[in-house]
């Protein structure tokens, strides 16, 4: 959320101005009539103005005719990341940071948070779910309607990955079939599948084929055929939406622990586990404070970040980690998450 700030004059001095007639003789005569004191005052004023202008130019100050507002903060440039070949993003549901971190019902996730990186000031963007999933893929919230059924043509993670020659899949637990673009089929829900709304997917059958059931994930892992980017979504029973936090943690341990142990992950994998939003009563930064855990062999150990992040920073991280330096929507100006890795 942007905030407007008023400018103020920190010198505490009001600018002084003076004028004279169009010829230098008339100016001299006018100064003479004012007397030596007036002449000295004006001479001193001119000297001060010249000195101030010189300091402004030396310090890169604004030029004549430019606004008195300071230049805006520069857009963050590409951060320096380790080289990653595979990025895995797992999205859980509807629990605040304090529900998750330190909760004995989630021993596996907490073990990862303790061993690797934990974002302690990470906030969802909104309520309900869909705008958060869309922020993770387009860098914009797009809609606040969980029943949205339209098409989104804005720039997005698929477009940028494909343009950069990278591969992707979303592994959706309990989805009816590969390439499915239809509505809810509980415990699968479309609002947790942001790719199904993207024009790049809806209008291209080869891209739609990258929406696959989660059962395909173990096959791809075993066959060393995982894409560069895996967007992993448990169904309502296993993402802590309908089920318990304990059930969600058990699912993570069963399905994610083998990934971390794999040579694919150890030789260039990055895992991000986040919650889409907090409880509806938590409106901090729009969607409340949530847990975000960053895992890789290049991660700092026992690291806890105090930097404020939201989902657009995760989108930026996904792309930067894979060497893509064009970021959709708000990801372009969001804080980079390079601090989680060794060397930063």
Coordinates of C-alpha atoms in Angstrom, one line a residue, residues 153-298:
X153 CA -4.5 -11.0 -19.9
X154 CA -1.9 -9.2 -17.8
X155 CA 1.7 -10.1 -17.7
X156 CA 2.3 -13.2 -15.6
X157 CA 4.8 -15.8 -14.5
X158 CA 3.9 -18.2 -17.4
X159 CA 4.6 -15.5 -20.0
X160 CA 8.0 -14.6 -18.5
X161 CA 9.1 -18.2 -17.9
X162 CA 8.2 -19.2 -21.5
X163 CA 9.9 -16.1 -22.9
X164 CA 13.0 -17.0 -21.0
X165 CA 13.0 -20.6 -22.2
X166 CA 12.0 -22.0 -18.8
X167 CA 9.5 -24.8 -18.1
X168 CA 6.6 -24.9 -15.5
X169 CA 3.8 -27.0 -14.1
X170 CA 1.2 -26.6 -11.4
X171 CA 0.6 -29.8 -9.5
X172 CA -3.0 -29.5 -8.2
X173 CA -4.1 -32.2 -5.8
X174 CA -7.5 -33.7 -6.7
X175 CA -8.0 -31.8 -9.9
X176 CA -10.1 -33.9 -12.3
X177 CA -7.6 -34.2 -15.1
X178 CA -4.6 -32.6 -16.8
X179 CA -5.4 -29.4 -18.6
X180 CA -8.6 -28.9 -16.6
X181 CA -9.9 -25.3 -16.8
X182 CA -13.3 -25.9 -15.3
X183 CA -14.9 -25.1 -12.0
X184 CA -14.6 -26.6 -8.5
X185 CA -14.6 -30.4 -8.1
X186 CA -14.2 -30.7 -4.3
X187 CA -11.7 -31.1 -2.7
X188 CA -10.1 -29.3 -5.6
X189 CA -11.2 -25.6 -6.0
X190 CA -10.4 -23.4 -9.0
X191 CA -9.6 -20.3 -6.8
X192 CA -6.4 -22.1 -5.8
X193 CA -5.4 -22.6 -9.4
X194 CA -4.5 -19.1 -10.7
X195 CA -3.0 -20.5 -13.9
X196 CA -6.5 -21.5 -15.1
X197 CA -7.4 -17.8 -15.4
X198 CA -4.4 -16.7 -17.5
X199 CA -5.0 -16.0 -21.2
X200 CA -1.5 -17.5 -21.9
X201 CA -2.9 -20.8 -20.6
X202 CA -6.5 -20.7 -21.7
X203 CA -5.5 -19.9 -25.3
X204 CA -2.7 -22.4 -25.6
X205 CA -3.4 -26.1 -25.2
X206 CA 0.3 -26.9 -24.7
X207 CA 0.5 -24.5 -21.8
X208 CA -2.8 -25.8 -20.4
X209 CA -1.3 -29.2 -20.4
X210 CA 1.1 -28.0 -17.7
X211 CA -1.9 -28.0 -15.2
X212 CA -1.6 -31.5 -13.9
X213 CA -2.9 -33.7 -11.0
X214 CA -0.5 -33.9 -8.0
X215 CA -0.1 -37.6 -8.6
X216 CA 2.1 -36.6 -11.5
X217 CA 4.6 -35.0 -9.1
X218 CA 6.2 -38.2 -7.7
X219 CA 6.5 -39.6 -11.3
X220 CA 8.3 -36.4 -12.5
X221 CA 10.6 -36.4 -9.4
X222 CA 11.5 -40.1 -9.9
X223 CA 12.0 -39.6 -13.6
X224 CA 14.1 -36.6 -13.3
X225 CA 11.6 -34.7 -15.4
X226 CA 10.5 -31.9 -13.1
X227 CA 10.0 -28.5 -14.7
X228 CA 12.0 -25.4 -13.7
X229 CA 9.1 -24.1 -11.7
X230 CA 6.7 -26.2 -9.8
X231 CA 3.6 -24.6 -8.2
X232 CA 2.2 -27.1 -5.7
X233 CA -1.2 -26.9 -4.2
X234 CA -2.6 -29.5 -1.8
X235 CA -6.4 -29.9 -1.9
X236 CA -8.8 -28.5 0.8
X237 CA -8.3 -31.5 3.0
X238 CA -4.5 -31.2 3.1
X239 CA -3.8 -27.4 2.9
X240 CA -5.2 -26.6 6.4
X241 CA -8.3 -25.0 4.8
X242 CA -10.8 -27.7 5.8
X243 CA -8.3 -30.1 7.5
X244 CA -6.2 -29.5 10.5
X245 CA -2.7 -28.0 10.7
X246 CA -1.5 -31.4 11.8
X247 CA -2.9 -33.0 8.6
X248 CA -1.2 -30.3 6.5
X249 CA 2.1 -30.8 8.3
X250 CA 1.8 -34.6 7.7
X251 CA 1.2 -34.0 4.0
X252 CA 4.2 -31.8 3.8
X253 CA 6.5 -34.3 5.5
X254 CA 5.2 -37.1 3.2
X255 CA 5.4 -35.2 0.0
X256 CA 8.0 -32.5 0.4
X257 CA 10.7 -34.3 2.5
X258 CA 11.5 -36.6 -0.5
X259 CA 12.0 -33.6 -2.7
X260 CA 14.5 -32.0 -0.3
X261 CA 16.4 -35.3 0.0
X262 CA 16.6 -35.7 -3.8
X263 CA 19.8 -34.9 -5.8
X264 CA 17.7 -32.6 -8.0
X265 CA 17.0 -30.4 -5.0
X266 CA 20.4 -30.6 -3.4
X267 CA 22.1 -29.6 -6.7
X268 CA 20.1 -26.5 -7.4
X269 CA 16.7 -26.6 -5.8
X270 CA 14.8 -23.8 -4.0
X271 CA 11.7 -24.5 -1.9
X272 CA 9.2 -21.8 -0.7
X273 CA 6.4 -22.7 1.6
X274 CA 3.8 -20.0 2.3
X275 CA 0.3 -19.5 3.5
X276 CA -2.0 -17.6 1.2
X277 CA -3.7 -15.5 3.9
X278 CA -4.3 -15.2 7.6
X279 CA -7.6 -15.5 9.4
X280 CA -10.3 -13.1 8.0
X281 CA -10.1 -11.0 11.2
X282 CA -6.4 -10.3 10.5
X283 CA -6.3 -7.3 8.1
X284 CA -2.7 -6.3 8.6
X285 CA -1.2 -5.2 5.3
X286 CA -4.5 -6.4 3.7
X287 CA -4.3 -10.2 4.3
X288 CA -2.6 -10.5 7.7
X289 CA 0.7 -11.9 8.8
X290 CA 1.5 -15.4 7.5
X291 CA 4.4 -17.9 7.6
X292 CA 6.9 -18.0 4.8
X293 CA 9.8 -20.6 4.9
X294 CA 12.7 -20.5 2.4
X295 CA 14.7 -23.7 2.0
X296 CA 17.7 -24.5 -0.2
X297 CA 21.2 -25.9 0.1
X298 CA 22.4 -22.3 -0.4

